[in-house]
mmCIF file of C-alpha atoms and ligand atoms in Angstrom:
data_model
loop_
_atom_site.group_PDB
_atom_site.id
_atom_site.type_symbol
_atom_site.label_atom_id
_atom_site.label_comp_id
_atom_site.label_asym_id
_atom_site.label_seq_id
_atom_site.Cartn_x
_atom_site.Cartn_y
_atom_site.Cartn_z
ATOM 1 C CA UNK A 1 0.000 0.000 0.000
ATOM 2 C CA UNK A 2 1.270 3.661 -0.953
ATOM 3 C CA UNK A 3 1.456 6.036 1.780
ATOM 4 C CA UNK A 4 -1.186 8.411 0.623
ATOM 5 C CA UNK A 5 -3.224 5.774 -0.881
ATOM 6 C CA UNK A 6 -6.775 6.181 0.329
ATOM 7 C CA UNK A 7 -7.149 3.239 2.236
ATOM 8 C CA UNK A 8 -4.426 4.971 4.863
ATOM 9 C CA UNK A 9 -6.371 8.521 4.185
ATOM 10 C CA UNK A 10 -8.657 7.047 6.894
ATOM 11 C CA UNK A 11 -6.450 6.353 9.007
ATOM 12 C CA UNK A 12 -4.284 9.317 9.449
ATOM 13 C CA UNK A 13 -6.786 12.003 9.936
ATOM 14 C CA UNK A 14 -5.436 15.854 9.422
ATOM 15 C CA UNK A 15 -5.252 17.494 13.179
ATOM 16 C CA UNK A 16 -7.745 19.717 11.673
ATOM 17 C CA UNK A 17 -10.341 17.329 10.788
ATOM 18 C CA UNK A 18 -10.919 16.643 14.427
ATOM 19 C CA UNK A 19 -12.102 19.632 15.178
ATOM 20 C CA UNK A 20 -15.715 20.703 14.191
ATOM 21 C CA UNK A 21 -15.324 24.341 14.617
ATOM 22 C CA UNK A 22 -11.834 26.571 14.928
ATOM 23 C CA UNK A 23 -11.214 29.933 14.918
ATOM 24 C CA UNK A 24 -8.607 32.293 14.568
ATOM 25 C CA UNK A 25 -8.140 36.122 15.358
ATOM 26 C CA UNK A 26 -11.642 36.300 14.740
ATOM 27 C CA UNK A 27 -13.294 39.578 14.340
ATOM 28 C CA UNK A 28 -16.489 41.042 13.396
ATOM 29 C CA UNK A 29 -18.631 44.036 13.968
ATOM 30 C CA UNK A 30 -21.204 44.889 11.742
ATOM 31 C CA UNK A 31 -21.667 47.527 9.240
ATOM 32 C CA UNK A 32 -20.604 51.120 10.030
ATOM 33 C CA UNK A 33 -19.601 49.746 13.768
ATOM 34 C CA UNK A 34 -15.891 49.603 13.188
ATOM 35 C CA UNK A 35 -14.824 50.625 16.574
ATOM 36 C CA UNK A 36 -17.105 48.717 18.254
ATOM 37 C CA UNK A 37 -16.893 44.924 17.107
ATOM 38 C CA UNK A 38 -19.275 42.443 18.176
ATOM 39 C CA UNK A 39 -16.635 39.553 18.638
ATOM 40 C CA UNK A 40 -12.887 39.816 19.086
ATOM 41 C CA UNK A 41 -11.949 35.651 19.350
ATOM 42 C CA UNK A 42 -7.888 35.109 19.166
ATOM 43 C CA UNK A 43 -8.511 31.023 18.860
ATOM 44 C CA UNK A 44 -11.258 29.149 20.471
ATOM 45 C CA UNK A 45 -12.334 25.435 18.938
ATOM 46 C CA UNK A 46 -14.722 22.586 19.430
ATOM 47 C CA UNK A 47 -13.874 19.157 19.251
ATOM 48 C CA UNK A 48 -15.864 16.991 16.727
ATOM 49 C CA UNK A 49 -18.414 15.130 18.795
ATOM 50 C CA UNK A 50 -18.348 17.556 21.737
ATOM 51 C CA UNK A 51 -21.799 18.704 23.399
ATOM 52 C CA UNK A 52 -21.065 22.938 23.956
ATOM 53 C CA UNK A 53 -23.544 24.889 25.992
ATOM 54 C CA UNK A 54 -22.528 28.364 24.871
ATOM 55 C CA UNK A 55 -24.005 31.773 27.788
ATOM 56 C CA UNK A 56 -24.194 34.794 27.749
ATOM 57 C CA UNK A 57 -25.974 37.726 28.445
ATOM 58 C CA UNK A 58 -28.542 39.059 26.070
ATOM 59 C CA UNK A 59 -26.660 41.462 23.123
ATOM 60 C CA UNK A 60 -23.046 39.768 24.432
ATOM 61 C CA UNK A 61 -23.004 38.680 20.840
ATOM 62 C CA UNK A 62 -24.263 35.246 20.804
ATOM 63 C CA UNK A 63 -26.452 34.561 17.728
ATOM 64 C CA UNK A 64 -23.915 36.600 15.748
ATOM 65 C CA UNK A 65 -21.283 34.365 16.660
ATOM 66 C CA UNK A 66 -24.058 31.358 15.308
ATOM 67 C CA UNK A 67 -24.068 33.276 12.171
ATOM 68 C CA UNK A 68 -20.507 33.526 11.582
ATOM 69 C CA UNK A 69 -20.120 29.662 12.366
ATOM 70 C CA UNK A 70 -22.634 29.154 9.877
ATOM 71 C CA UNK A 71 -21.472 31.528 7.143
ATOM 72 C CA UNK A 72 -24.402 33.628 6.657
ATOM 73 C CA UNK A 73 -22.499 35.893 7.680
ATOM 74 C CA UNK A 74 -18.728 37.006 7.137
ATOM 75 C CA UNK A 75 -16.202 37.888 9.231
ATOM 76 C CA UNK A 76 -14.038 41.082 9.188
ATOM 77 C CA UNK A 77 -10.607 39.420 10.088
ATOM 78 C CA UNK A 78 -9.503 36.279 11.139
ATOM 79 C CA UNK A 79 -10.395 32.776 10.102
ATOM 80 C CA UNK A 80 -13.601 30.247 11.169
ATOM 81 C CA UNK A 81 -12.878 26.803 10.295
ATOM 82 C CA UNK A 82 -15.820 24.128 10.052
ATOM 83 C CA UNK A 83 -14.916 21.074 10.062
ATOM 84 C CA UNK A 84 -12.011 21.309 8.496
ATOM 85 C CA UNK A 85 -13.101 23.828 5.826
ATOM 86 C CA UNK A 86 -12.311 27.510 5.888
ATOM 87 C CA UNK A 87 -15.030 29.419 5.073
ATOM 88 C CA UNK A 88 -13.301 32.764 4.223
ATOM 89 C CA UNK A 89 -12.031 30.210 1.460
ATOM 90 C CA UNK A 90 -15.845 30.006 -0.342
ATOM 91 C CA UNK A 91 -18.059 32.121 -2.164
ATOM 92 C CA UNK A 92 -21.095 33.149 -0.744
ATOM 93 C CA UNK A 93 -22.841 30.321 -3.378
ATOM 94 C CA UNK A 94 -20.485 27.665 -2.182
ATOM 95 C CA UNK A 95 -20.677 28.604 1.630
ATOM 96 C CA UNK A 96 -24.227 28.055 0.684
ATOM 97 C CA UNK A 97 -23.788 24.722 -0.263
ATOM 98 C CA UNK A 98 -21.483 23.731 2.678
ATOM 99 C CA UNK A 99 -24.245 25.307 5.355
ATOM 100 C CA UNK A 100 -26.690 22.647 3.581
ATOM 101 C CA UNK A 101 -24.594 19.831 3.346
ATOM 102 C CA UNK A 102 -23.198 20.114 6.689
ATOM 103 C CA UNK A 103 -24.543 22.143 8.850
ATOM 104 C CA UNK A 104 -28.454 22.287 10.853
ATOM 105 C CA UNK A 105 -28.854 25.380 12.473
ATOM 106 C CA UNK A 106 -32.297 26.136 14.040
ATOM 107 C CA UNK A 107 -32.571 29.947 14.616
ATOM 108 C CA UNK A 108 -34.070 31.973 17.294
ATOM 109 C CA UNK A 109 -36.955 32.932 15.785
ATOM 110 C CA UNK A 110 -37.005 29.706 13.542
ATOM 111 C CA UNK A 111 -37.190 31.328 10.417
ATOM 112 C CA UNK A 112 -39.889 28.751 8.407
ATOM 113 C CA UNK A 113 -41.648 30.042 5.548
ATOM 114 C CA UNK A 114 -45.375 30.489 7.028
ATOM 115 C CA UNK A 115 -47.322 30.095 3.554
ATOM 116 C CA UNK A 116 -45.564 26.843 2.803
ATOM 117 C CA UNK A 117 -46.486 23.418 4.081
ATOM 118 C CA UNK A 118 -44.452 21.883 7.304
ATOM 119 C CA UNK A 119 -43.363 19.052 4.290
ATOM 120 C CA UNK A 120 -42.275 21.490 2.150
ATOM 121 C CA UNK A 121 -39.984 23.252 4.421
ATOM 122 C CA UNK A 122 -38.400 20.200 5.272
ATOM 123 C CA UNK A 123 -38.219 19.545 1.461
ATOM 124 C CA UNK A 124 -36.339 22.973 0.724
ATOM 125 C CA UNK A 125 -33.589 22.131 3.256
ATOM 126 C CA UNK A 126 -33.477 18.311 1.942
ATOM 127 C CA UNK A 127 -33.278 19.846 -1.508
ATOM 128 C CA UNK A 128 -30.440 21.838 -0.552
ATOM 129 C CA UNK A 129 -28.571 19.155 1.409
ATOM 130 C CA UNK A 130 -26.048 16.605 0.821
ATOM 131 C CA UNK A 131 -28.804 13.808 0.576
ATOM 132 C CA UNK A 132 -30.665 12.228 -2.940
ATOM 133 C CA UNK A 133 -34.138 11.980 -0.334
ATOM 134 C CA UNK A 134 -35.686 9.000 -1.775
ATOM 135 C CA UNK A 135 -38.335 8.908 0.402
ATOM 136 C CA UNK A 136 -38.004 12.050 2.374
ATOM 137 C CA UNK A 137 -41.732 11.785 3.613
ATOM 138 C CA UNK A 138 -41.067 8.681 5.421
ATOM 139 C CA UNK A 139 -37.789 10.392 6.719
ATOM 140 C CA UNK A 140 -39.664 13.243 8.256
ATOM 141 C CA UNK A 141 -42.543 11.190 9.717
ATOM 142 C CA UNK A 142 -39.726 9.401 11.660
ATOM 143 C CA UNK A 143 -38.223 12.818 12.914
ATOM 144 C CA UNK A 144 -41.862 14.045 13.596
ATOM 145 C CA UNK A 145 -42.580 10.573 15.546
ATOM 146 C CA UNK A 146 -39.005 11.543 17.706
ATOM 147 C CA UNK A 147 -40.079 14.833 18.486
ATOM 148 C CA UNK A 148 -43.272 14.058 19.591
ATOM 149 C CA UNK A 149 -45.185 15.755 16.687
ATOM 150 C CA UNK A 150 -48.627 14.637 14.941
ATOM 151 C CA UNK A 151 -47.788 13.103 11.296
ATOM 152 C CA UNK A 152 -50.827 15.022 10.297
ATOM 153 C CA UNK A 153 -49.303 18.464 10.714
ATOM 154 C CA UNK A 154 -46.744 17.670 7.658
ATOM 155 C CA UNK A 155 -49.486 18.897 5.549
ATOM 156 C CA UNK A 156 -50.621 21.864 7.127
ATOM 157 C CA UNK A 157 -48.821 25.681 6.389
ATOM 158 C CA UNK A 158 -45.887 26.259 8.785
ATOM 159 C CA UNK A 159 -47.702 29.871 10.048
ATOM 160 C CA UNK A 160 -50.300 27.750 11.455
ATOM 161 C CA UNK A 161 -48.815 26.212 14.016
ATOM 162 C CA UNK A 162 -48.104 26.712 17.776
ATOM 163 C CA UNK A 163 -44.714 28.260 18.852
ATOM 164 C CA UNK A 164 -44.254 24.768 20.375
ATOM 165 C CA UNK A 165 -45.034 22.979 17.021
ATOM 166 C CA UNK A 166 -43.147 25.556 14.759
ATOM 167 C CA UNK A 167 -39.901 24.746 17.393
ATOM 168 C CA UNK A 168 -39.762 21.118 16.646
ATOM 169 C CA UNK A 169 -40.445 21.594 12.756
ATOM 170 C CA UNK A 170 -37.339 23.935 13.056
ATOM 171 C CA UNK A 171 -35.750 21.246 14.760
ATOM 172 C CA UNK A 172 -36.819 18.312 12.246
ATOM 173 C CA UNK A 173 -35.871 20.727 9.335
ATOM 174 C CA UNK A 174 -32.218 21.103 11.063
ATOM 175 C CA UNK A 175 -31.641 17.248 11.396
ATOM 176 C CA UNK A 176 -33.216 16.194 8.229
ATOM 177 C CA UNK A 177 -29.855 15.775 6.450
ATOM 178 C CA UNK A 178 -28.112 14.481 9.516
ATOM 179 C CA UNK A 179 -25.517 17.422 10.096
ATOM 180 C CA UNK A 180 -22.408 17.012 11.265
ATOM 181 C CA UNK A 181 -22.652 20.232 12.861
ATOM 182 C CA UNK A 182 -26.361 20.997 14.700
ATOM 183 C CA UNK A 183 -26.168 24.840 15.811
ATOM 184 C CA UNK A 184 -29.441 25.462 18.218
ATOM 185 C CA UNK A 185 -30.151 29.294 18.913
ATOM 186 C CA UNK A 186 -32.340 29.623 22.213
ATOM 187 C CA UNK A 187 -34.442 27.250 21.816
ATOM 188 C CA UNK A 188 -36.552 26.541 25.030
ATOM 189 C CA UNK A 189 -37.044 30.422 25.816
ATOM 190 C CA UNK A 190 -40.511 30.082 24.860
ATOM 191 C CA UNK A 191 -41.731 26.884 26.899
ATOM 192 C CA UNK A 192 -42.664 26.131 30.123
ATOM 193 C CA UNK A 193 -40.054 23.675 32.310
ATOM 194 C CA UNK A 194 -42.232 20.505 31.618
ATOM 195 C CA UNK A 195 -42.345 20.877 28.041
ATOM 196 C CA UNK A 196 -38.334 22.361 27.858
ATOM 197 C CA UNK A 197 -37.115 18.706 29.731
ATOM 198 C CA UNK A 198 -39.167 16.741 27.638
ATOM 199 C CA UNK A 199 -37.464 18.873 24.358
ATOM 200 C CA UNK A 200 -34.258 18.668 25.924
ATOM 201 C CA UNK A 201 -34.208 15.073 26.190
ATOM 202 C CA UNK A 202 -35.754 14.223 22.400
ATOM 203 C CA UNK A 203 -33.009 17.098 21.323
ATOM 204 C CA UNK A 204 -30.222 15.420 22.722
ATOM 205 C CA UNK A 205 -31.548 11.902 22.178
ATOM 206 C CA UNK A 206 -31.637 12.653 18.077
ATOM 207 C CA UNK A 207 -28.347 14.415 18.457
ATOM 208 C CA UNK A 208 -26.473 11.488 19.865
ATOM 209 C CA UNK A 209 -28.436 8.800 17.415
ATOM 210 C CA UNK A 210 -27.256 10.890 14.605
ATOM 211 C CA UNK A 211 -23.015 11.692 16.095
ATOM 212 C CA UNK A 212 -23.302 15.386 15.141
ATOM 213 C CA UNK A 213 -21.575 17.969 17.065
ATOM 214 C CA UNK A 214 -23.821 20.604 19.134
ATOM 215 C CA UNK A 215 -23.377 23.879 20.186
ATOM 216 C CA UNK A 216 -26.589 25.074 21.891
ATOM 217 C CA UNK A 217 -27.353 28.525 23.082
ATOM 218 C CA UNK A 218 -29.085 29.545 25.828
ATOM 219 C CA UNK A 219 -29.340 31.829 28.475
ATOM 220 C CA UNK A 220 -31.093 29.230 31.099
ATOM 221 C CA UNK A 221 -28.647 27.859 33.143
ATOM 222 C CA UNK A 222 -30.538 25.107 34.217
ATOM 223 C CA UNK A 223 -30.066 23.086 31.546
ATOM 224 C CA UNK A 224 -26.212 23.186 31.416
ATOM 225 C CA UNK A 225 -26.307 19.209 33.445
ATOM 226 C CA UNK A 226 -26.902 17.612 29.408
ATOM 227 C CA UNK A 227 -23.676 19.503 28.181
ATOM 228 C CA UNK A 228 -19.847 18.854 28.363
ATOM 229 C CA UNK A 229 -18.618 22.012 27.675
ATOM 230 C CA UNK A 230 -19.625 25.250 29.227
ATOM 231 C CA UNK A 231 -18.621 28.401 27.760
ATOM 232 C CA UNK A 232 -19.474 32.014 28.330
ATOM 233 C CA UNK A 233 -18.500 34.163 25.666
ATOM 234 C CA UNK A 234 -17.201 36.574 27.627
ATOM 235 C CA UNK A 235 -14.130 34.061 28.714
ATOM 236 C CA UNK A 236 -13.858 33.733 24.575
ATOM 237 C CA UNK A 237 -14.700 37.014 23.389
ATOM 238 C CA UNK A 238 -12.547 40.312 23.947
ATOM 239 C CA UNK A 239 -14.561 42.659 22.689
ATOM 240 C CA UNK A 240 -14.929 45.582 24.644
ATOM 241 C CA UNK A 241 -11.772 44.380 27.411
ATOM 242 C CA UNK A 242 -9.561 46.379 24.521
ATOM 243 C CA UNK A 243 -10.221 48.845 22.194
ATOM 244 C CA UNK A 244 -9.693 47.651 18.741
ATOM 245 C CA UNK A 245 -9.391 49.775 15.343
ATOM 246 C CA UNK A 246 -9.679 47.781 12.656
HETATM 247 P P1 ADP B 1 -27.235 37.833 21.648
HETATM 248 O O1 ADP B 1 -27.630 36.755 20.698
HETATM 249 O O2 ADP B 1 -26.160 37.416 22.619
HETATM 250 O O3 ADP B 1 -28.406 38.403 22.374
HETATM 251 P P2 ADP B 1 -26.641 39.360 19.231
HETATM 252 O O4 ADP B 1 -25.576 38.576 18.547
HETATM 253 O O5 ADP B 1 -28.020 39.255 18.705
HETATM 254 O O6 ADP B 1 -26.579 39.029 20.813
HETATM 255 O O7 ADP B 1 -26.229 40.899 19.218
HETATM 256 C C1 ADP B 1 -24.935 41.354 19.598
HETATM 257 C C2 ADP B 1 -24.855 42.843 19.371
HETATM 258 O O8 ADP B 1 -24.917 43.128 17.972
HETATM 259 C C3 ADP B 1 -25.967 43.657 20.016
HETATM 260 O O9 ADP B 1 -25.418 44.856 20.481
HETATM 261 C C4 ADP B 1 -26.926 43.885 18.878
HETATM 262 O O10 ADP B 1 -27.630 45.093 19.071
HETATM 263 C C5 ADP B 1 -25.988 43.996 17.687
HETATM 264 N N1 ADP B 1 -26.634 43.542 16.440
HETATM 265 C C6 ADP B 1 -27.231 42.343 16.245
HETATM 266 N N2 ADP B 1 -27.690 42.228 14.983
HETATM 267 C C7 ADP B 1 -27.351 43.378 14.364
HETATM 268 C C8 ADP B 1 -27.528 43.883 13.023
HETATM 269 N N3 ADP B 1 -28.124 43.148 12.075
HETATM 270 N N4 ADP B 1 -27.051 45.127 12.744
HETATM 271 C C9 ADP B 1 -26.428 45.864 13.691
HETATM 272 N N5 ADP B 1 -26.224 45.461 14.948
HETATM 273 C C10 ADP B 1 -26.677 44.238 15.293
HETATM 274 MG MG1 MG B 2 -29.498 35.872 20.326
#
């Protein structure tokens, strides 16, 4: 066997391979805010595999940090690696395509398309994903039976449905091409405690089934028990400790 042949590939993964998300010199602010960036990271990475309950306090700079990780959007400076790929590297088009091959992310305020069906949401993100969905329906109903949903509400239009329901439709639409990388924006800010363990526990169940790596944000420090890594942006993040002029 040659040394680079592919059947060693395997076996000798690149350092940077392991990790799922690494960053360097990061920083961002956003338009017209030079002086005062959002996020000023020197290095800070996750491991692949690794559970990350990410705090903070509300405007530290949290879901904008989600957004960079996802590349929708860009940073000013510095480099965000995930999983391996650098995604100052891509085009917009082709970060894109990595975000839907790779990546779930369910945002804060879910961000479904109300006048479309719960099925066809799902569809758009299968469409865009890594996955030829032979029988996607079959795929959701499965995620829909793990998260506790009604099979009948694949039919009906996304803006009709509780907060509750439009959460876990966020949720299925995030896993339905089995990410390697599941970002989750404050999820459980909107339910009460009975209905948040019950989440928690299908979440994390589905995570672990499908391996990905998840970094969850949330201000509600209760839940930080299902997590191995606890991080406060502020420990990460410099902003604001030093005033930088970019
Ligand atoms: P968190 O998620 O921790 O509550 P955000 O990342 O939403 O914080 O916001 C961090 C900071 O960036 C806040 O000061 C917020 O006002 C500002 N910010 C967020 N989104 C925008 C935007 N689109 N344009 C300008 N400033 C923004
Ligand atoms: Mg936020």
């Amino acid at each position: 066997m040659y040394p680079d042949s592919p059947e060693n590939a395997t076996l000798t993964v690149p350092e940077a391979k392991l990790d799922a998300v690494k960053i360097n010199n990061l920083y961002f602010f956003y338009p017209g805010k030079a002086r005062t960036a959002v996020l000023v990271i020197p290095e800070w990475r996750i491991a692949r595999g690794a559970r990350v309950f990410l705090k903070g306090p509300s405007g530290s700079g949290k879901s904008t940090l989600l957004n960079l990780l996802a590349g929708i959007l860009v940073a000013n400076k510095g480099n965000i690696e995930i999983l391996g790929q650098n995604l100052g590297a891509l085009s917009s088009r082709a970060r894109d395509r990595f975000r839907a091959a790779h990546i779930g992310m369910v945002f804060q305020q879910f961000n479904l398309i109300h006048y479309l069906s719960v099925l066809d949401n799902i569809r758009l993100a299968a469409h865009f994903g890594k996955k030829d969905m032979v029988d996607l329906t079959v795929t959701a109903k499965q995620l829909f039976d793990a998260l506790g949903l009604d099979n009948m509400l694949i039919t009906k239009k996304a803006g009709e449905l509780s907060v509750g329901q439009q959460q876990r439709v966020a949720i299925a639409r995030a896993l339905i091409n089995s990410p390697e990388l599941l970002i989750v924006d404050e999820p459980t800010s909107a339910l009460d405690s009975d209905t948040r363990d019950a989440f928690m526990k299908i979440l994390l169940e589905i995570s672990q089934k499908q391996g990905n790596t998840l970094i969850f944000v949330s201000h509600d420090t209760a839940l930080t028990h299902h997590f191995n890594h606890i991080v406060n942006l502020a420990e990460i993040n410099q902003a604001g400790a030093v005033e930088y002029v970019c």
